[in-house]
Amino acid sequence: MKIDIDLVPKDQRKEKPTDVLEVPFGTVFSDHMFSMRHDGTSWKDARIHPYSPLSLEPAALCLHYGQGIFEGLKAYRRGEKVLLFRPEMNFQRLNASAERMVMPFIDVDFALHSLKELLKIDSDWVPEVLGSSLYIRPTMIATEPKLGVRPSSEYLYYVILSPVGPYFKEGFAPVKIYVSDKYVRAVKGGTGAAKAVGNYAASLLAGTDATKVGYSQVLWLDALERKWIEEVGTMNLFVRFDDEVVTPPLSGSILPGITRASVLTLVKDYGLTPKERMVSIDEVIEGISSGKVKEIFGCGTAAIIAPVGSLWYKGIPYEVSNGQTGELTQKLFDDLIGIQSGEREDPHGWVVPVE
Ligand code: PLP
Ligand code: COI
């Protein structure tokens, strides 16, 4: 499909942030965006055009019943080069989310091609400083105006770009995680494994509980027993018990993270044996008390590798790794960010140049 291009005149382009590491996550957007629409038969009207408000019918199905999905990936700068990290996995996951939400598939090759074209146009929005990147948000929403509950016959797919530094207000310092035993995020058979917009709305109330006690993120437990750890609001979770590095399995209620998959590979490269197994919150709390839990960290595109310095469970705060960043966590952070930004060798061929 041909992409029509409508550029913002050079003298009307926006100012870029002077210190991207200080910009709150996802608040500044580049000059251009990509969009195309689906009319029930096929995708059409592929365009790169100025970043601008959408025009939607008030009855658009996404606004009423949440038929919407999204992705998150990043572009990194290495000198003149712009690099992506395993981008095809994001588009494959978008299609997996589309299947769950009865939405149309996109062609992975075309999605990557159109993203690269957009990035070439807005390449000077990709920041250089280590720890920063251009966050990419592909989004698909149901646009048919109709109040009946059923799959839409029309969709909009669009991609916007936002220069970002750290996701958490703590920067890259250890984050404090609140274990929710009152609310749940997802249940097997539900939409937890899809990147569906409603999953995030459902997480907000527990987030306000966390904020009340000075915590920033929520760790979800399984919906049936409230016993097994699942994932954090925007990250998958790893626990290091002595030399065993563990993450919960992809049970159908957590997001299959691309960073999670990459961490599993890197941990193997280090000569350790990562395990995907169920971990109860009791095992974690006992392990913290006995010293068997050496480190806990979350991982995700926005969060990169985030050390966990403290867990709040049933009204009690538990300090992890003396509130410091553990050794393995730091190594994974350095290696991952090094590979993503093209500074370190990429033995698995994860990095895709925009050219
Ligand atoms: N879990 C949830 C709920 C997320 O929103 C994210 C972020 O996308 C992740 C995990 C991590 O996934 P990824 O590593 O693909 O960014
Ligand atoms: C990401 O890591 O890309 C996410 O989707 C997290 C987020 C919802 C900001």
PDB file of N, CA and C in Angstrom, residues 206-273:
ATOM      1  N   ALA A 206      -6.595   0.067  42.173  1.00  0.00           N
ATOM      2  CA  ALA A 206      -5.546  -0.481  43.049  1.00  0.00           C
ATOM      3  C   ALA A 206      -4.359   0.481  43.105  1.00  0.00           C
ATOM      4  N   GLY A 207      -4.117   1.156  41.981  1.00  0.00           N
ATOM      5  CA  GLY A 207      -3.029   2.143  41.936  1.00  0.00           C
ATOM      6  C   GLY A 207      -3.239   3.268  42.938  1.00  0.00           C
ATOM      7  N   THR A 208      -4.500   3.656  43.135  1.00  0.00           N
ATOM      8  CA  THR A 208      -4.747   4.732  44.111  1.00  0.00           C
ATOM      9  C   THR A 208      -4.502   4.221  45.539  1.00  0.00           C
ATOM     10  N   ASP A 209      -4.771   2.942  45.799  1.00  0.00           N
ATOM     11  CA  ASP A 209      -4.442   2.354  47.114  1.00  0.00           C
ATOM     12  C   ASP A 209      -2.934   2.408  47.355  1.00  0.00           C
ATOM     13  N   ALA A 210      -2.194   2.085  46.285  1.00  0.00           N
ATOM     14  CA  ALA A 210      -0.726   2.092  46.392  1.00  0.00           C
ATOM     15  C   ALA A 210      -0.235   3.505  46.702  1.00  0.00           C
ATOM     16  N   THR A 211      -0.764   4.477  45.981  1.00  0.00           N
ATOM     17  CA  THR A 211      -0.318   5.865  46.163  1.00  0.00           C
ATOM     18  C   THR A 211      -0.567   6.346  47.590  1.00  0.00           C
ATOM     19  N   LYS A 212      -1.679   5.896  48.180  1.00  0.00           N
ATOM     20  CA  LYS A 212      -2.033   6.341  49.542  1.00  0.00           C
ATOM     21  C   LYS A 212      -0.949   5.985  50.553  1.00  0.00           C
ATOM     22  N   VAL A 213      -0.233   4.867  50.320  1.00  0.00           N
ATOM     23  CA  VAL A 213       0.814   4.490  51.282  1.00  0.00           C
ATOM     24  C   VAL A 213       2.207   4.798  50.722  1.00  0.00           C
ATOM     25  N   GLY A 214       2.246   5.659  49.686  1.00  0.00           N
ATOM     26  CA  GLY A 214       3.532   6.121  49.169  1.00  0.00           C
ATOM     27  C   GLY A 214       4.198   5.145  48.211  1.00  0.00           C
ATOM     28  N   TYR A 215       3.408   4.230  47.654  1.00  0.00           N
ATOM     29  CA  TYR A 215       3.966   3.263  46.700  1.00  0.00           C
ATOM     30  C   TYR A 215       3.562   3.661  45.293  1.00  0.00           C
ATOM     31  N   SER A 216       4.369   3.222  44.297  1.00  0.00           N
ATOM     32  CA  SER A 216       4.090   3.738  42.957  1.00  0.00           C
ATOM     33  C   SER A 216       3.395   2.743  42.041  1.00  0.00           C
ATOM     34  N   GLN A 217       3.668   1.451  42.214  1.00  0.00           N
ATOM     35  CA  GLN A 217       3.168   0.468  41.251  1.00  0.00           C
ATOM     36  C   GLN A 217       2.482  -0.675  41.971  1.00  0.00           C
ATOM     37  N   VAL A 218       1.651  -1.387  41.233  1.00  0.00           N
ATOM     38  CA  VAL A 218       0.908  -2.502  41.834  1.00  0.00           C
ATOM     39  C   VAL A 218       1.436  -3.830  41.302  1.00  0.00           C
ATOM     40  N   LEU A 219       1.654  -4.780  42.207  1.00  0.00           N
ATOM     41  CA  LEU A 219       1.933  -6.162  41.798  1.00  0.00           C
ATOM     42  C   LEU A 219       0.627  -6.937  41.941  1.00  0.00           C
ATOM     43  N   TRP A 220       0.213  -7.555  40.846  1.00  0.00           N
ATOM     44  CA  TRP A 220      -1.046  -8.290  40.846  1.00  0.00           C
ATOM     45  C   TRP A 220      -0.828  -9.733  41.244  1.00  0.00           C
ATOM     46  N   LEU A 221      -1.791 -10.255  41.983  1.00  0.00           N
ATOM     47  CA  LEU A 221      -1.813 -11.679  42.306  1.00  0.00           C
ATOM     48  C   LEU A 221      -2.861 -12.339  41.418  1.00  0.00           C
ATOM     49  N   ASP A 222      -2.821 -13.669  41.343  1.00  0.00           N
ATOM     50  CA  ASP A 222      -3.801 -14.366  40.486  1.00  0.00           C
ATOM     51  C   ASP A 222      -5.217 -14.117  41.025  1.00  0.00           C
ATOM     52  N   ALA A 223      -6.178 -14.164  40.121  1.00  0.00           N
ATOM     53  CA  ALA A 223      -7.536 -13.751  40.481  1.00  0.00           C
ATOM     54  C   ALA A 223      -8.270 -14.798  41.321  1.00  0.00           C
ATOM     55  N   LEU A 224      -7.884 -16.083  41.205  1.00  0.00           N
ATOM     56  CA  LEU A 224      -8.660 -17.120  41.885  1.00  0.00           C
ATOM     57  C   LEU A 224      -8.264 -17.279  43.348  1.00  0.00           C
ATOM     58  N   GLU A 225      -6.943 -17.431  43.573  1.00  0.00           N
ATOM     59  CA  GLU A 225      -6.504 -17.704  44.951  1.00  0.00           C
ATOM     60  C   GLU A 225      -5.873 -16.496  45.639  1.00  0.00           C
ATOM     61  N   ARG A 226      -5.548 -15.458  44.855  1.00  0.00           N
ATOM     62  CA  ARG A 226      -4.818 -14.284  45.376  1.00  0.00           C
ATOM     63  C   ARG A 226      -3.551 -14.757  46.089  1.00  0.00           C
ATOM     64  N   LYS A 227      -2.859 -15.658  45.439  1.00  0.00           N
ATOM     65  CA  LYS A 227      -1.725 -16.325  46.070  1.00  0.00           C
ATOM     66  C   LYS A 227      -0.479 -16.246  45.190  1.00  0.00           C
ATOM     67  N   TRP A 228      -0.669 -16.363  43.871  1.00  0.00           N
ATOM     68  CA  TRP A 228       0.465 -16.464  42.942  1.00  0.00           C
ATOM     69  C   TRP A 228       0.763 -15.109  42.325  1.00  0.00           C
ATOM     70  N   ILE A 229       2.053 -14.749  42.284  1.00  0.00           N
ATOM     71  CA  ILE A 229       2.366 -13.449  41.692  1.00  0.00           C
ATOM     72  C   ILE A 229       2.190 -13.528  40.182  1.00  0.00           C
ATOM     73  N   GLU A 230       1.705 -12.439  39.613  1.00  0.00           N
ATOM     74  CA  GLU A 230       1.454 -12.404  38.165  1.00  0.00           C
ATOM     75  C   GLU A 230       2.390 -11.399  37.492  1.00  0.00           C
ATOM     76  N   GLU A 231       2.080 -10.138  37.547  1.00  0.00           N
ATOM     77  CA  GLU A 231       2.922  -9.113  36.934  1.00  0.00           C
ATOM     78  C   GLU A 231       2.612  -7.767  37.565  1.00  0.00           C
ATOM     79  N   VAL A 232       3.420  -6.778  37.219  1.00  0.00           N
ATOM     80  CA  VAL A 232       3.208  -5.423  37.722  1.00  0.00           C
ATOM     81  C   VAL A 232       2.421  -4.660  36.651  1.00  0.00           C
ATOM     82  N   GLY A 233       1.875  -3.512  36.998  1.00  0.00           N
ATOM     83  CA  GLY A 233       1.016  -2.753  36.085  1.00  0.00           C
ATOM     84  C   GLY A 233       1.567  -2.583  34.676  1.00  0.00           C
ATOM     85  N   THR A 234       2.865  -2.319  34.574  1.00  0.00           N
ATOM     86  CA  THR A 234       3.456  -2.078  33.252  1.00  0.00           C
ATOM     87  C   THR A 234       4.717  -2.912  33.035  1.00  0.00           C
ATOM     88  N   MET A 235       4.873  -3.966  33.834  1.00  0.00           N
ATOM     89  CA  MET A 235       6.109  -4.758  33.726  1.00  0.00           C
ATOM     90  C   MET A 235       5.856  -6.220  34.093  1.00  0.00           C
ATOM     91  N   ASN A 236       6.649  -7.103  33.532  1.00  0.00           N
ATOM     92  CA  ASN A 236       6.739  -8.474  34.044  1.00  0.00           C
ATOM     93  C   ASN A 236       7.745  -8.480  35.198  1.00  0.00           C
ATOM     94  N   LEU A 237       7.639  -9.494  36.064  1.00  0.00           N
ATOM     95  CA  LEU A 237       8.453  -9.482  37.274  1.00  0.00           C
ATOM     96  C   LEU A 237       9.386 -10.698  37.337  1.00  0.00           C
ATOM     97  N   PHE A 238      10.588 -10.474  37.828  1.00  0.00           N
ATOM     98  CA  PHE A 238      11.557 -11.556  38.073  1.00  0.00           C
ATOM     99  C   PHE A 238      11.973 -11.499  39.539  1.00  0.00           C
ATOM    100  N   VAL A 239      12.184 -12.678  40.131  1.00  0.00           N
ATOM    101  CA  VAL A 239      12.693 -12.766  41.501  1.00  0.00           C
ATOM    102  C   VAL A 239      13.932 -13.651  41.460  1.00  0.00           C
ATOM    103  N   ARG A 240      15.005 -13.183  42.090  1.00  0.00           N
ATOM    104  CA  ARG A 240      16.187 -14.047  42.204  1.00  0.00           C
ATOM    105  C   ARG A 240      16.239 -14.607  43.621  1.00  0.00           C
ATOM    106  N   PHE A 241      15.987 -15.943  43.713  1.00  0.00           N
ATOM    107  CA  PHE A 241      16.145 -16.652  44.992  1.00  0.00           C
ATOM    108  C   PHE A 241      17.544 -17.280  44.942  1.00  0.00           C
ATOM    109  N   ASP A 242      18.455 -16.877  45.798  1.00  0.00           N
ATOM    110  CA  ASP A 242      19.861 -17.324  45.681  1.00  0.00           C
ATOM    111  C   ASP A 242      20.270 -17.284  44.207  1.00  0.00           C
ATOM    112  N   ASP A 243      20.578 -18.452  43.582  1.00  0.00           N
ATOM    113  CA  ASP A 243      20.981 -18.377  42.176  1.00  0.00           C
ATOM    114  C   ASP A 243      19.887 -18.798  41.215  1.00  0.00           C
ATOM    115  N   GLU A 244      18.678 -18.946  41.725  1.00  0.00           N
ATOM    116  CA  GLU A 244      17.561 -19.307  40.856  1.00  0.00           C
ATOM    117  C   GLU A 244      16.832 -18.020  40.420  1.00  0.00           C
ATOM    118  N   VAL A 245      16.755 -17.819  39.115  1.00  0.00           N
ATOM    119  CA  VAL A 245      16.106 -16.605  38.586  1.00  0.00           C
ATOM    120  C   VAL A 245      14.743 -17.015  38.024  1.00  0.00           C
ATOM    121  N   VAL A 246      13.694 -16.489  38.627  1.00  0.00           N
ATOM    122  CA  VAL A 246      12.354 -17.008  38.369  1.00  0.00           C
ATOM    123  C   VAL A 246      11.406 -15.914  37.884  1.00  0.00           C
ATOM    124  N   THR A 247      10.549 -16.285  36.943  1.00  0.00           N
ATOM    125  CA  THR A 247       9.461 -15.381  36.532  1.00  0.00           C
ATOM    126  C   THR A 247       8.197 -16.227  36.354  1.00  0.00           C
ATOM    127  N   PRO A 248       7.032 -15.672  36.646  1.00  0.00           N
ATOM    128  CA  PRO A 248       5.801 -16.457  36.469  1.00  0.00           C
ATOM    129  C   PRO A 248       5.606 -16.877  35.009  1.00  0.00           C
ATOM    130  N   PRO A 249       5.040 -18.052  34.787  1.00  0.00           N
ATOM    131  CA  PRO A 249       4.821 -18.532  33.413  1.00  0.00           C
ATOM    132  C   PRO A 249       3.731 -17.730  32.702  1.00  0.00           C
ATOM    133  N   LEU A 250       3.716 -17.815  31.371  1.00  0.00           N
ATOM    134  CA  LEU A 250       2.671 -17.145  30.584  1.00  0.00           C
ATOM    135  C   LEU A 250       1.409 -17.996  30.679  1.00  0.00           C
ATOM    136  N   SER A 251       0.632 -17.693  31.680  1.00  0.00           N
ATOM    137  CA  SER A 251      -0.496 -18.556  32.037  1.00  0.00           C
ATOM    138  C   SER A 251      -1.768 -18.172  31.309  1.00  0.00           C
ATOM    139  N   GLY A 252      -1.738 -17.060  30.571  1.00  0.00           N
ATOM    140  CA  GLY A 252      -2.952 -16.593  29.900  1.00  0.00           C
ATOM    141  C   GLY A 252      -3.518 -15.333  30.539  1.00  0.00           C
ATOM    142  N   SER A 253      -3.044 -15.000  31.742  1.00  0.00           N
ATOM    143  CA  SER A 253      -3.565 -13.783  32.374  1.00  0.00           C
ATOM    144  C   SER A 253      -2.514 -12.676  32.472  1.00  0.00           C
ATOM    145  N   ILE A 254      -1.287 -12.934  32.000  1.00  0.00           N
ATOM    146  CA  ILE A 254      -0.287 -11.853  32.011  1.00  0.00           C
ATOM    147  C   ILE A 254       0.169 -11.546  30.588  1.00  0.00           C
ATOM    148  N   LEU A 255       0.737 -10.363  30.428  1.00  0.00           N
ATOM    149  CA  LEU A 255       1.183  -9.965  29.092  1.00  0.00           C
ATOM    150  C   LEU A 255       2.498 -10.685  28.761  1.00  0.00           C
ATOM    151  N   PRO A 256       2.587 -11.291  27.566  1.00  0.00           N
ATOM    152  CA  PRO A 256       3.857 -11.916  27.163  1.00  0.00           C
ATOM    153  C   PRO A 256       4.859 -10.834  26.767  1.00  0.00           C
ATOM    154  N   GLY A 257       5.614 -10.367  27.725  1.00  0.00           N
ATOM    155  CA  GLY A 257       6.504  -9.220  27.515  1.00  0.00           C
ATOM    156  C   GLY A 257       7.672  -9.570  26.604  1.00  0.00           C
ATOM    157  N   ILE A 258       8.015  -8.607  25.763  1.00  0.00           N
ATOM    158  CA  ILE A 258       9.162  -8.786  24.867  1.00  0.00           C
ATOM    159  C   ILE A 258      10.454  -8.606  25.663  1.00  0.00           C
ATOM    160  N   THR A 259      10.422  -7.723  26.640  1.00  0.00           N
ATOM    161  CA  THR A 259      11.590  -7.568  27.511  1.00  0.00           C
ATOM    162  C   THR A 259      11.757  -8.828  28.358  1.00  0.00           C
ATOM    163  N   ARG A 260      10.665  -9.378  28.842  1.00  0.00           N
ATOM    164  CA  ARG A 260      10.703 -10.633  29.613  1.00  0.00           C
ATOM    165  C   ARG A 260      11.405 -11.725  28.798  1.00  0.00           C
ATOM    166  N   ALA A 261      10.988 -11.883  27.533  1.00  0.00           N
ATOM    167  CA  ALA A 261      11.593 -12.913  26.678  1.00  0.00           C
ATOM    168  C   ALA A 261      13.085 -12.640  26.503  1.00  0.00           C
ATOM    169  N   SER A 262      13.450 -11.369  26.377  1.00  0.00           N
ATOM    170  CA  SER A 262      14.859 -11.002  26.172  1.00  0.00           C
ATOM    171  C   SER A 262      15.665 -11.257  27.443  1.00  0.00           C
ATOM    172  N   VAL A 263      15.066 -10.952  28.604  1.00  0.00           N
ATOM    173  CA  VAL A 263      15.757 -11.194  29.882  1.00  0.00           C
ATOM    174  C   VAL A 263      15.995 -12.696  30.061  1.00  0.00           C
ATOM    175  N   LEU A 264      15.007 -13.515  29.715  1.00  0.00           N
ATOM    176  CA  LEU A 264      15.179 -14.971  29.847  1.00  0.00           C
ATOM    177  C   LEU A 264      16.388 -15.427  29.028  1.00  0.00           C
ATOM    178  N   THR A 265      16.558 -14.864  27.835  1.00  0.00           N
ATOM    179  CA  THR A 265      17.706 -15.222  26.986  1.00  0.00           C
ATOM    180  C   THR A 265      19.019 -14.713  27.588  1.00  0.00           C
ATOM    181  N   LEU A 266      19.018 -13.453  28.048  1.00  0.00           N
ATOM    182  CA  LEU A 266      20.256 -12.889  28.598  1.00  0.00           C
ATOM    183  C   LEU A 266      20.703 -13.651  29.837  1.00  0.00           C
ATOM    184  N   VAL A 267      19.735 -14.017  30.674  1.00  0.00           N
ATOM    185  CA  VAL A 267      20.080 -14.743  31.903  1.00  0.00           C
ATOM    186  C   VAL A 267      20.733 -16.089  31.544  1.00  0.00           C
ATOM    187  N   LYS A 268      20.221 -16.725  30.495  1.00  0.00           N
ATOM    188  CA  LYS A 268      20.848 -17.976  30.015  1.00  0.00           C
ATOM    189  C   LYS A 268      22.258 -17.706  29.514  1.00  0.00           C
ATOM    190  N   ASP A 269      22.429 -16.597  28.786  1.00  0.00           N
ATOM    191  CA  ASP A 269      23.773 -16.228  28.293  1.00  0.00           C
ATOM    192  C   ASP A 269      24.752 -16.083  29.454  1.00  0.00           C
ATOM    193  N   TYR A 270      24.254 -15.656  30.610  1.00  0.00           N
ATOM    194  CA  TYR A 270      25.143 -15.464  31.769  1.00  0.00           C
ATOM    195  C   TYR A 270      25.513 -16.800  32.417  1.00  0.00           C
ATOM    196  N   GLY A 271      24.962 -17.888  31.900  1.00  0.00           N
ATOM    197  CA  GLY A 271      25.280 -19.210  32.465  1.00  0.00           C
ATOM    198  C   GLY A 271      24.342 -19.593  33.599  1.00  0.00           C
ATOM    199  N   LEU A 272      23.304 -18.778  33.817  1.00  0.00           N
ATOM    200  CA  LEU A 272      22.319 -19.136  34.857  1.00  0.00           C
ATOM    201  C   LEU A 272      21.154 -19.856  34.175  1.00  0.00           C
ATOM    202  N   THR A 273      20.325 -20.529  34.975  1.00  0.00           N
ATOM    203  CA  THR A 273      19.164 -21.216  34.399  1.00  0.00           C
ATOM    204  C   THR A 273      17.901 -20.501  34.861  1.00  0.00           C
TER     205      THR A 273
END
